[in-house]
Structure formats: C-alpha cells, structure tokens
mmCIF file of C-alpha atoms and ligand atoms in Angstrom:
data_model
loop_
_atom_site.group_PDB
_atom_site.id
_atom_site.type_symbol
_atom_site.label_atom_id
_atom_site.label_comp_id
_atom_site.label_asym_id
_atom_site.label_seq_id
_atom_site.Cartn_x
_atom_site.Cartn_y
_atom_site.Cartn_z
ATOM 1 C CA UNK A 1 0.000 0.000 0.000
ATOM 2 C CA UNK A 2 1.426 3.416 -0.631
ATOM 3 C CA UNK A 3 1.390 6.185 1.764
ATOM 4 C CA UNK A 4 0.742 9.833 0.405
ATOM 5 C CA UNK A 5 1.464 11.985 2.859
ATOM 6 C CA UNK A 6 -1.070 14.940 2.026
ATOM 7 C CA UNK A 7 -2.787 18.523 2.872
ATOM 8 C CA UNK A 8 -1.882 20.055 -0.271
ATOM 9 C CA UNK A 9 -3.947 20.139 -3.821
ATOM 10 C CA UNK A 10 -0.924 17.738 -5.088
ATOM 11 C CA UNK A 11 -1.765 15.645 -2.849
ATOM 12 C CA UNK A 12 -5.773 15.528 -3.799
ATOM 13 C CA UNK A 13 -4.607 15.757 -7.564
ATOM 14 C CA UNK A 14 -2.366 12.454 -7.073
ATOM 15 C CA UNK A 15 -5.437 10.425 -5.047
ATOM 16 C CA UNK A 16 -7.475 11.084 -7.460
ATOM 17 C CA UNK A 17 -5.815 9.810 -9.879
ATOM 18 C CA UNK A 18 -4.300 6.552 -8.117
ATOM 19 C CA UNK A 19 -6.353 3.336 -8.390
ATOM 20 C CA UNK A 20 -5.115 0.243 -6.114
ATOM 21 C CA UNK A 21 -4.087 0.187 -2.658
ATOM 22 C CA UNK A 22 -3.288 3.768 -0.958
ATOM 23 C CA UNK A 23 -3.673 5.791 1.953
ATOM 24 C CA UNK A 24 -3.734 9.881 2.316
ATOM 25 C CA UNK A 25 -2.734 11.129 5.746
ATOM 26 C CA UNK A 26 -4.011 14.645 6.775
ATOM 27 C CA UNK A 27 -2.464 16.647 9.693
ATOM 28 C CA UNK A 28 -6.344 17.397 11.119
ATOM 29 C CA UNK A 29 -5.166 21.363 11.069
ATOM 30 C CA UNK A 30 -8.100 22.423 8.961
ATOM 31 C CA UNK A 31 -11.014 21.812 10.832
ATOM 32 C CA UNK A 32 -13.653 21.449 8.245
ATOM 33 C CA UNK A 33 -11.151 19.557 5.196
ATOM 34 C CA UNK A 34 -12.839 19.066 2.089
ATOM 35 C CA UNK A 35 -14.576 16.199 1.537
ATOM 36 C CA UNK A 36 -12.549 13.255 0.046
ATOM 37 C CA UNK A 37 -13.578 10.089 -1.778
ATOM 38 C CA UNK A 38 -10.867 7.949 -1.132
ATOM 39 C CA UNK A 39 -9.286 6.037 2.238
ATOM 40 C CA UNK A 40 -7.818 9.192 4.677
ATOM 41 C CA UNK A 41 -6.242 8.696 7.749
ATOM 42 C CA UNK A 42 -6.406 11.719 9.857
ATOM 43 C CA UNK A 43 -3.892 13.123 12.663
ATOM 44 C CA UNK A 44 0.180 12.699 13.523
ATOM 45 C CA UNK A 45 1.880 9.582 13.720
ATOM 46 C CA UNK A 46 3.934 10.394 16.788
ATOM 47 C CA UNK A 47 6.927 12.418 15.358
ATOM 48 C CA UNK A 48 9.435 9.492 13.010
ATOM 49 C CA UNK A 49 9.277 6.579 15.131
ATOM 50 C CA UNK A 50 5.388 6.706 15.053
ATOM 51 C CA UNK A 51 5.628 6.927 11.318
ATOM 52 C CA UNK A 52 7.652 3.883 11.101
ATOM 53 C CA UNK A 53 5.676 2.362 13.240
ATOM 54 C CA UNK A 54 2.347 2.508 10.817
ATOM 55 C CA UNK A 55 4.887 1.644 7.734
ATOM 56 C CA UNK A 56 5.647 -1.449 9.246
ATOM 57 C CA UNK A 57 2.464 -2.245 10.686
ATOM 58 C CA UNK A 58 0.301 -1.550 7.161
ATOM 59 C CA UNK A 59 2.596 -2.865 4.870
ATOM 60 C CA UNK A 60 3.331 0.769 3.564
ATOM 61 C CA UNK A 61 5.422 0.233 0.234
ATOM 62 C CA UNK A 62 6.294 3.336 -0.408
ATOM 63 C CA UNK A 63 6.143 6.869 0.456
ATOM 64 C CA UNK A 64 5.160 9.813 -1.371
ATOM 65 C CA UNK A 65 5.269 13.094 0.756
ATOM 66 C CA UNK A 66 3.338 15.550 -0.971
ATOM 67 C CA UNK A 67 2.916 17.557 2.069
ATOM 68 C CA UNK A 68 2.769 21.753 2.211
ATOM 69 C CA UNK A 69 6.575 22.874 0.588
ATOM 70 C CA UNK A 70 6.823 24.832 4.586
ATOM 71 C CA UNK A 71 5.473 21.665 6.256
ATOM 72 C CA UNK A 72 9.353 20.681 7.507
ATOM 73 C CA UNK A 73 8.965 18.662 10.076
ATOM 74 C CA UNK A 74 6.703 16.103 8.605
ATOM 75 C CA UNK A 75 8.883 15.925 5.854
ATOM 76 C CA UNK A 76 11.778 15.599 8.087
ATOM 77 C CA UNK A 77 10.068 12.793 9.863
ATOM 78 C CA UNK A 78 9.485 10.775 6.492
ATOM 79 C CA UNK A 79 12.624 11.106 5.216
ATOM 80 C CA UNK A 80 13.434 9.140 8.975
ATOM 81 C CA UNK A 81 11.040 6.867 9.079
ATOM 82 C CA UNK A 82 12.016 5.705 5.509
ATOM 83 C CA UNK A 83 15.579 5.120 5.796
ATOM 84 C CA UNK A 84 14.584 3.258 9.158
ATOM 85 C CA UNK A 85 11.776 1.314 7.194
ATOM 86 C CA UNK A 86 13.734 1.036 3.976
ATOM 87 C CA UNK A 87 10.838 2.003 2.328
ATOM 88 C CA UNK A 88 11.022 4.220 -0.917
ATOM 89 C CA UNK A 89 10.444 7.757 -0.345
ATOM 90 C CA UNK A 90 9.650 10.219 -3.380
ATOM 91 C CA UNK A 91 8.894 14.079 -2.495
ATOM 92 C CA UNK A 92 6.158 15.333 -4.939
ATOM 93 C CA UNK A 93 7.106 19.536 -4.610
ATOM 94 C CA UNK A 94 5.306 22.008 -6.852
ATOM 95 C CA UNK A 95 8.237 24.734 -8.627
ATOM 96 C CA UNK A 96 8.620 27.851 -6.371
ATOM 97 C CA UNK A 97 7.549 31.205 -7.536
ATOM 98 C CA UNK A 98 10.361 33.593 -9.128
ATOM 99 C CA UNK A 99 11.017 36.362 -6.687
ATOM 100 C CA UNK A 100 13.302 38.459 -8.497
ATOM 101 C CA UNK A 101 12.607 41.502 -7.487
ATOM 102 C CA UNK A 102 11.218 40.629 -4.532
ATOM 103 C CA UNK A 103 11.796 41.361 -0.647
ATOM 104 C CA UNK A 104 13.217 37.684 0.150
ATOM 105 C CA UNK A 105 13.660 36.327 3.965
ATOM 106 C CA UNK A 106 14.545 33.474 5.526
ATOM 107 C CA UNK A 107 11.999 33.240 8.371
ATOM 108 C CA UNK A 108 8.666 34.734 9.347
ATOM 109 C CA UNK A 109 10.186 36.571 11.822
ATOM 110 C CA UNK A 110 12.830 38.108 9.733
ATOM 111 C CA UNK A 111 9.975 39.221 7.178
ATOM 112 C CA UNK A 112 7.449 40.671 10.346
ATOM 113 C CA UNK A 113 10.606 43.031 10.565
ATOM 114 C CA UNK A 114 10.926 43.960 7.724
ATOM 115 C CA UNK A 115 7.571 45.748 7.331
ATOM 116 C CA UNK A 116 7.566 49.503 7.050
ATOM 117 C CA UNK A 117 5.748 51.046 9.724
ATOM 118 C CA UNK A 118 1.880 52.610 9.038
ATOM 119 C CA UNK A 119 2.402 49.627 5.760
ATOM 120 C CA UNK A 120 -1.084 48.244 5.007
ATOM 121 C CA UNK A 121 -0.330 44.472 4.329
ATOM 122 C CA UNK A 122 -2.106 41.775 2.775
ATOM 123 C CA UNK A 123 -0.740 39.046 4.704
ATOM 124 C CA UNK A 124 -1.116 35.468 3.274
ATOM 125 C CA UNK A 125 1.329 33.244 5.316
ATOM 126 C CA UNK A 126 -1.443 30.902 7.290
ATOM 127 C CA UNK A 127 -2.424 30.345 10.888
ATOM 128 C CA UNK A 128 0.561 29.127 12.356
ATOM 129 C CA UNK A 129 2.373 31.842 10.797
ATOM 130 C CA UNK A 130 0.689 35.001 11.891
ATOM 131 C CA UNK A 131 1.671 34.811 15.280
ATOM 132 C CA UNK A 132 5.104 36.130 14.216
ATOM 133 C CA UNK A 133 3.367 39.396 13.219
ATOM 134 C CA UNK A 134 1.409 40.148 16.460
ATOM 135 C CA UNK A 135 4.324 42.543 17.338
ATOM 136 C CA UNK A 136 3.777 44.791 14.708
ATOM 137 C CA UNK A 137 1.034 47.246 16.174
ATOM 138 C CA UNK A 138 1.895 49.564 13.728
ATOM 139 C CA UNK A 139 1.306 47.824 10.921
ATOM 140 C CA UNK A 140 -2.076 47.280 9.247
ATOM 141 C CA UNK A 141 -2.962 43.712 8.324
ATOM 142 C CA UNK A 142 -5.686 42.011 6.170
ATOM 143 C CA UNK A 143 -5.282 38.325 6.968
ATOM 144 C CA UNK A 144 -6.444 35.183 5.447
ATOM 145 C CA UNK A 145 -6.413 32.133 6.158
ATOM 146 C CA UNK A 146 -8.386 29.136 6.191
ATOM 147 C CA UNK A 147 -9.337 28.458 10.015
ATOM 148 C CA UNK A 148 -9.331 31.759 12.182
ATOM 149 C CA UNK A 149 -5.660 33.011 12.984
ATOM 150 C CA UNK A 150 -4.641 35.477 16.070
ATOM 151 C CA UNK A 151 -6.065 38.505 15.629
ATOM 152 C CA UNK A 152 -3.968 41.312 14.330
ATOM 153 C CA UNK A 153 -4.497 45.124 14.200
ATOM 154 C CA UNK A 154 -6.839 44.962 10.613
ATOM 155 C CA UNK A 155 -9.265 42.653 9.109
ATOM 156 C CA UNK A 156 -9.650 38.727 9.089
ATOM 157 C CA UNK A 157 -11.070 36.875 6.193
ATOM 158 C CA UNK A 158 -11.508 33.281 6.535
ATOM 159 C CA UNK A 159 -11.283 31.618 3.212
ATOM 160 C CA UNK A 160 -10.090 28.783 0.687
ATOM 161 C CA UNK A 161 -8.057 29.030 -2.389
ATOM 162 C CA UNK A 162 -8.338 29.360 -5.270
ATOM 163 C CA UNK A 163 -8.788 32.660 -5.851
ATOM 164 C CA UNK A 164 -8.714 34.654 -8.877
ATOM 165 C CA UNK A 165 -6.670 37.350 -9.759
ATOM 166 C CA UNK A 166 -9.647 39.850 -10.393
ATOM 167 C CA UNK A 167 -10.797 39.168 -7.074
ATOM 168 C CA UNK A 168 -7.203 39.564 -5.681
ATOM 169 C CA UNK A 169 -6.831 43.073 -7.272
ATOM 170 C CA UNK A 170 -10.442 44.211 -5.965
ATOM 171 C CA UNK A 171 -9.931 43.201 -2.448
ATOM 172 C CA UNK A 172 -5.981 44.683 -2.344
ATOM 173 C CA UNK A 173 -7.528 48.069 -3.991
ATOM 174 C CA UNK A 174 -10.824 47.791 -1.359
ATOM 175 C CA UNK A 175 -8.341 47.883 1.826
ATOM 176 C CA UNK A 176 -5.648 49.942 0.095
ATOM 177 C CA UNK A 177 -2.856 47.290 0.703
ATOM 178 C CA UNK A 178 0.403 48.382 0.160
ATOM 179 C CA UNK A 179 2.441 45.434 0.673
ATOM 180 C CA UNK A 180 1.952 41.539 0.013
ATOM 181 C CA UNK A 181 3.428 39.305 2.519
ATOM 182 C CA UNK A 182 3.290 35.876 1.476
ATOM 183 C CA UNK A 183 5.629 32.696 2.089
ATOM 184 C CA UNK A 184 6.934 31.368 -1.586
ATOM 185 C CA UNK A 185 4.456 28.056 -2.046
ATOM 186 C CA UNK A 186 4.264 27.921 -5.275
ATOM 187 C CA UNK A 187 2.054 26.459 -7.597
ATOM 188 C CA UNK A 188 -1.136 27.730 -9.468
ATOM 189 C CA UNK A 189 -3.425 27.839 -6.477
ATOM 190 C CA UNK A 190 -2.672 30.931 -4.376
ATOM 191 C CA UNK A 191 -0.717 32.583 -7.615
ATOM 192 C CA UNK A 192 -3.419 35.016 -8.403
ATOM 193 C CA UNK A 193 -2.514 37.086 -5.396
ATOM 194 C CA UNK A 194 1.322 37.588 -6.591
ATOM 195 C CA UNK A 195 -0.090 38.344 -9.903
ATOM 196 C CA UNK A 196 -2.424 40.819 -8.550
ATOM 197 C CA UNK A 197 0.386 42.563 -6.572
ATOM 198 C CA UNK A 198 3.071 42.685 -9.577
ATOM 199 C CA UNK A 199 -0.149 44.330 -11.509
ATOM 200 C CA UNK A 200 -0.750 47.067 -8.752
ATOM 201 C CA UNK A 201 3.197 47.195 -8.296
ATOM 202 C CA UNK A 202 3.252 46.504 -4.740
ATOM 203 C CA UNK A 203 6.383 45.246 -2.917
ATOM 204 C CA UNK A 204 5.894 41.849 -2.096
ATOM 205 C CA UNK A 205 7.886 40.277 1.060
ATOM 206 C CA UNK A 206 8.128 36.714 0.814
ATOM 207 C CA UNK A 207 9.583 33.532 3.119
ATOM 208 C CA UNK A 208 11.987 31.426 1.260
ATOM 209 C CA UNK A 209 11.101 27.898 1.968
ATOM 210 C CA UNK A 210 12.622 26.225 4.600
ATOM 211 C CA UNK A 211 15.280 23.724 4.241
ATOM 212 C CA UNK A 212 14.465 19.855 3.822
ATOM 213 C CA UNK A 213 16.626 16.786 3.722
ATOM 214 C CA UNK A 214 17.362 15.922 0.228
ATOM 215 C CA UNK A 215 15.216 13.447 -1.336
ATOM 216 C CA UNK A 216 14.358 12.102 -4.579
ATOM 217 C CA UNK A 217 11.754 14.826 -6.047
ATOM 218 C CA UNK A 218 9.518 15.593 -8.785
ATOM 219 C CA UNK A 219 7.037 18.587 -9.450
ATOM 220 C CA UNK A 220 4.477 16.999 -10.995
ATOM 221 C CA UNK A 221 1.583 13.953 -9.994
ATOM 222 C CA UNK A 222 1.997 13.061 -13.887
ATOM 223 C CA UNK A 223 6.131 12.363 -12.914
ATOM 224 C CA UNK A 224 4.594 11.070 -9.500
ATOM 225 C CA UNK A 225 2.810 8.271 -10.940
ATOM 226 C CA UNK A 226 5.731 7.152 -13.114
ATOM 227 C CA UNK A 227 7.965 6.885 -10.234
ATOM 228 C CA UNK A 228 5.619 4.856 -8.519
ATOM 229 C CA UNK A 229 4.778 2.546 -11.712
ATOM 230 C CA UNK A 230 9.016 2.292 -11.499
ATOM 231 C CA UNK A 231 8.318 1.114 -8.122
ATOM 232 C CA UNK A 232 6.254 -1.373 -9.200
ATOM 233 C CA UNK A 233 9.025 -2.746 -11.848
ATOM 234 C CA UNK A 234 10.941 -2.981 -9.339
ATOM 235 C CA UNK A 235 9.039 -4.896 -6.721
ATOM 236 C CA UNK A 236 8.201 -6.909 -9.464
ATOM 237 C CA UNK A 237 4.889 -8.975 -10.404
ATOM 238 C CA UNK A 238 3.270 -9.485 -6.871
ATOM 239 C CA UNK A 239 2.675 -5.664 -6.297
ATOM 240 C CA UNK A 240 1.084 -5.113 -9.581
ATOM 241 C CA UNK A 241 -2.284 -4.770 -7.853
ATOM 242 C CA UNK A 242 -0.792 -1.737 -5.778
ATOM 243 C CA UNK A 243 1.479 0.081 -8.719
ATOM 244 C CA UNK A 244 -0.312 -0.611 -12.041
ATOM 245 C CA UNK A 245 -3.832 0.559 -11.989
ATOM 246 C CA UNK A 246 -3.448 3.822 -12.660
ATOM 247 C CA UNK A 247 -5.660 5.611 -14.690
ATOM 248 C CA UNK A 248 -4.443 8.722 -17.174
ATOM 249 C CA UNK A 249 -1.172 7.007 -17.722
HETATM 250 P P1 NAP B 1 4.630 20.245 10.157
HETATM 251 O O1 NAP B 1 5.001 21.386 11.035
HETATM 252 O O2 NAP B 1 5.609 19.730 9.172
HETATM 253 O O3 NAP B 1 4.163 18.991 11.025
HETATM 254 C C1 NAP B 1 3.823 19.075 12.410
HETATM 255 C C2 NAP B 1 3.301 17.717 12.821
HETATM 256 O O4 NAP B 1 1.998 17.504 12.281
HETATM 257 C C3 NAP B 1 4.131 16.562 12.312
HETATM 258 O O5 NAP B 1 5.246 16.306 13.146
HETATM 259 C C4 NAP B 1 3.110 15.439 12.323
HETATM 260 O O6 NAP B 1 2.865 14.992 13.642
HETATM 261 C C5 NAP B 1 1.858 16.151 11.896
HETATM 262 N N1 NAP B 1 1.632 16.101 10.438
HETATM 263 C C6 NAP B 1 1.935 17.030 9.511
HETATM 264 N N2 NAP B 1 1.512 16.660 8.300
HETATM 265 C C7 NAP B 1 0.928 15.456 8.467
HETATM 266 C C8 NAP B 1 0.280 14.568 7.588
HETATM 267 N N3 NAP B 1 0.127 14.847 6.271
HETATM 268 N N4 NAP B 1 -0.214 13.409 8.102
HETATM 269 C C9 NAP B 1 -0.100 13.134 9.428
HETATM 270 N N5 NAP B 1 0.495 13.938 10.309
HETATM 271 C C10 NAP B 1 0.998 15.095 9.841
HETATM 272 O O7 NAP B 1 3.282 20.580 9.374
HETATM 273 P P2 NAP B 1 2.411 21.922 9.339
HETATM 274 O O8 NAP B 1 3.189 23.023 8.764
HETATM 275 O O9 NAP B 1 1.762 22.073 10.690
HETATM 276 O O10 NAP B 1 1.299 21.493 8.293
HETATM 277 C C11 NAP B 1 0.323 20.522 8.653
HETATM 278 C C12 NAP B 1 -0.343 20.003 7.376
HETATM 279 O O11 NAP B 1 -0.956 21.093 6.702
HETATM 280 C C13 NAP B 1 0.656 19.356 6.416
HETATM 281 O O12 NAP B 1 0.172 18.064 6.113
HETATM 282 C C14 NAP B 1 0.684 20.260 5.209
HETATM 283 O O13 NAP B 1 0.728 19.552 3.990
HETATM 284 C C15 NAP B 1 -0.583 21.099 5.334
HETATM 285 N N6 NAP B 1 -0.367 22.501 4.950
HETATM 286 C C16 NAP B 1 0.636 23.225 5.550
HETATM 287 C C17 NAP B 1 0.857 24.539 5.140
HETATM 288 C C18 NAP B 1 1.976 25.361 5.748
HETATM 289 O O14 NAP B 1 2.141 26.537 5.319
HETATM 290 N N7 NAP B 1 2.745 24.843 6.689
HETATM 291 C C19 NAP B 1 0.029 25.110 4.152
HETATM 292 C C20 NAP B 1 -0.979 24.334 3.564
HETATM 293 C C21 NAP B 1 -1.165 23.026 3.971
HETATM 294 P P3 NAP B 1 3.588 13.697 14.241
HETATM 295 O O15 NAP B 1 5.012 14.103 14.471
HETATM 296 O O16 NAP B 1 2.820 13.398 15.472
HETATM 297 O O17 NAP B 1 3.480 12.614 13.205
#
C-alpha cells in the first residue's frame, strides 16, 4: 500500500488519480477539510518513530510526501522513518515562484521586521504563521487564512483558495494594501494574489522555503505516478495490484 502523505492540492490531484491500494494522511489542522472520496487517515503519527511504526504495521510500500513545501517537520520525519523502514520515499514539490525583485527572507520573523511602519499588508502566510506578526502594532494587516488566525491590528477573512486574480486586485484596492506578505508556495493555487500585486506594483515580502533533507523529487503527480509505476518494476509482479492501476497514464 502506498502512503501519500497529504494537505496540499498535489496531494488531492495524485489520489485522485491513483487506483489500487493507498492511503492519504491529513495533519487534522483544517477543521472542516474538504470532503474526500478515497481512504484518509487523519492526525500525527507520533513524530518518526510513530511513522515507522504505521509503515511497518500496514505494509506501507512506499512513500510519497506531498505535504505543504513549509510543512518541515513532517517531511523531516518521512525522510526518517524511511531510511529506518527502507521504504522508498519520493517528495512530490510544486516549482517555487520567481522572486526576483522581490523582498526575500529566511523566516517569518525576519519578514514581520521587515515591514515599514503605518504599511497596510495583505498578509497570506497561514495560521501558524501570523503569530510572528502580532508585534507589529503599527502595521495594518488584512489576513487570510483558512481556520481563524490570532487577531492582528486589521481585518480577518476566513477563506479557501483558489482565488482569482480579479478578485485579488479588488480586495488589495478595497483595503488599500500596500504590501503583500506571502511565504513562496508555489504552484497555481494561491498565484493570483502575486499576480495581482506585480499588476498594482506593490512590494511583495516573501519567506523562502525552509530547508528539507534531500530526497528524490519531482514537481508533478503526472512524474509522481511514473515513479511509482518504477516502483512497481521494481518490486516486481506481486505488487502489480498496488502500482499498475493507474488511470491517465
Ligand atoms: P509540520 O510542522 O511539518 O508537522 C507538524 C506535525 O503535524 C508533524 O510532526 C506530524 O505529527 C503532523 N503532520 C503534519 N503533516 C501530516 C500529515 N500529512 N499526516 C499526518 N500527520 C501530519 O506541518 P504543518 O506546517 O503544521 O502542516 C500541517 C499540514 O498542513 C501538512 O500536512 C501540510 O501539507 C498542510 N499545509 C501546511 C501549510 C503550511 O504553510 N505549513 C500550508 C498548507 C497546507 P507527528 O510528528 O505526530 O506525526
């Protein structure tokens, strides 16, 4: 059975398009996640040895971590668990966004510094995240994330991606932002913001991602799936079942 190790639209995007035996595990941060049609299993493991654990104990054949790009320690913990395990680990990471030009940091902290005072900021860096801002009193903040976040000095919107980016530039012009803070994700789901911001020529502060152990990795659930059919070559003819019913190949 393969493990995907999920919370990201990769992750949904690769389940969706897996047939045989496989698992997605979900953190349980998001309190109402969307609904899902195939088997989930839902909270931590119990840091790398916990992870190993369920490996060995549901004949987990290999891993894919498809897990948030800023979700280190989960990553950390699979890379772990699979050289404990010997189990094949593949890291399925959507391209960063090019920040030339950009205000680039390497922590949240660093980048709640580097605000200019009275700055209005549309800040885009998640729950977790915002804490790192609540010294900034004066700073003005328009925050969104999906589950409520401490409460800043501004406005809190509570919503899911995607968004588009006429709606982006709308709601930046509505609360005058003049900055975009925003950690560098990637992919196509939270891009409309950036694009909205390089259209209204606002300075954008971002987080660089952090740093992960290195692991095979590919950028796309199309070069996903033929690592794991190569998986299945390898195992040979017994784990057909689990590698080789794939549709869209
Ligand atoms: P994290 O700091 O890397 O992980 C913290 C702990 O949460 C891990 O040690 C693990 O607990 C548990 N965990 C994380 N991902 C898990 C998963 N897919 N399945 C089971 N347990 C998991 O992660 P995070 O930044 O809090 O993010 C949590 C989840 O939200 C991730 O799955 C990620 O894909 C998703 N997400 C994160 C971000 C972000 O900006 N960080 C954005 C969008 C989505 P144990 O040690 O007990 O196993």
């Amino acid at each position: 059975m393969i493990l995907i190790l999920g919370g990201t639209a990769e992750a949904h995007g690769l389940a969706m398009t897996l047939e045989g035996k496989f698992i997605v595990s979900l953190a349980g941060a998001t309190r109402n996640p969307s609904k899902r049609d195939y088997p989930t299993r839902i909270g931590g493991f119990g840091g790398a040895d916990g992870l190993a654990g369920y490996i060995a104990c549901n004949n987990i054949t290999a891993i894919i971590d498809a897990t948030h790009p800023f979700a280190a320690q989960i990553s950390h913990n699979a890379d772990a668990a699979a050289q404990q395990t010997q189990t094949p680990l593949l890291r399925l990471s959507r391209p960063m966004w090019d920040s030339t030009g950009w205000r680039n940091f390497a922590s949240v902290a660093e980048a709640a510094d580097a605000i200019p005072s009275h700055a209005r900021v549309f800040l885009t860096v998640g729950r977790k995240a915002s804490v790192a801002f609540q010294h900034r009193s004066d700073v003005w903040f328009l925050t969104r994330s999906i589950d409520p976040a401490v409460l800043l000095n501004g406005v809190a919107l509570l919503q899911r991606p995607p968004f588009t980016m006429d709606a982006e530039v709308a709601l930046m012009r509505q609360h005058n932002i003049t900055h975009l803070v925003t950690k560098n994700a990637g992919g196509p789901q939270t891009r409309a913001k950036i694009d909205a911001a390089t259209y209204l020529k606002l300075p954008i502060i971002a987080i660089d991602r952090p740093h992960l152990p290195l692991a095979e990795t590919v950028e796309t659930i199309e070069d996903a799936l033929q690592w794991i059919r190569r998986q299945g070559g390898q195992r040979g003819s017994e784990n057909d079942d689990d590698y080789h019913r794939m549709r869209h190949l």
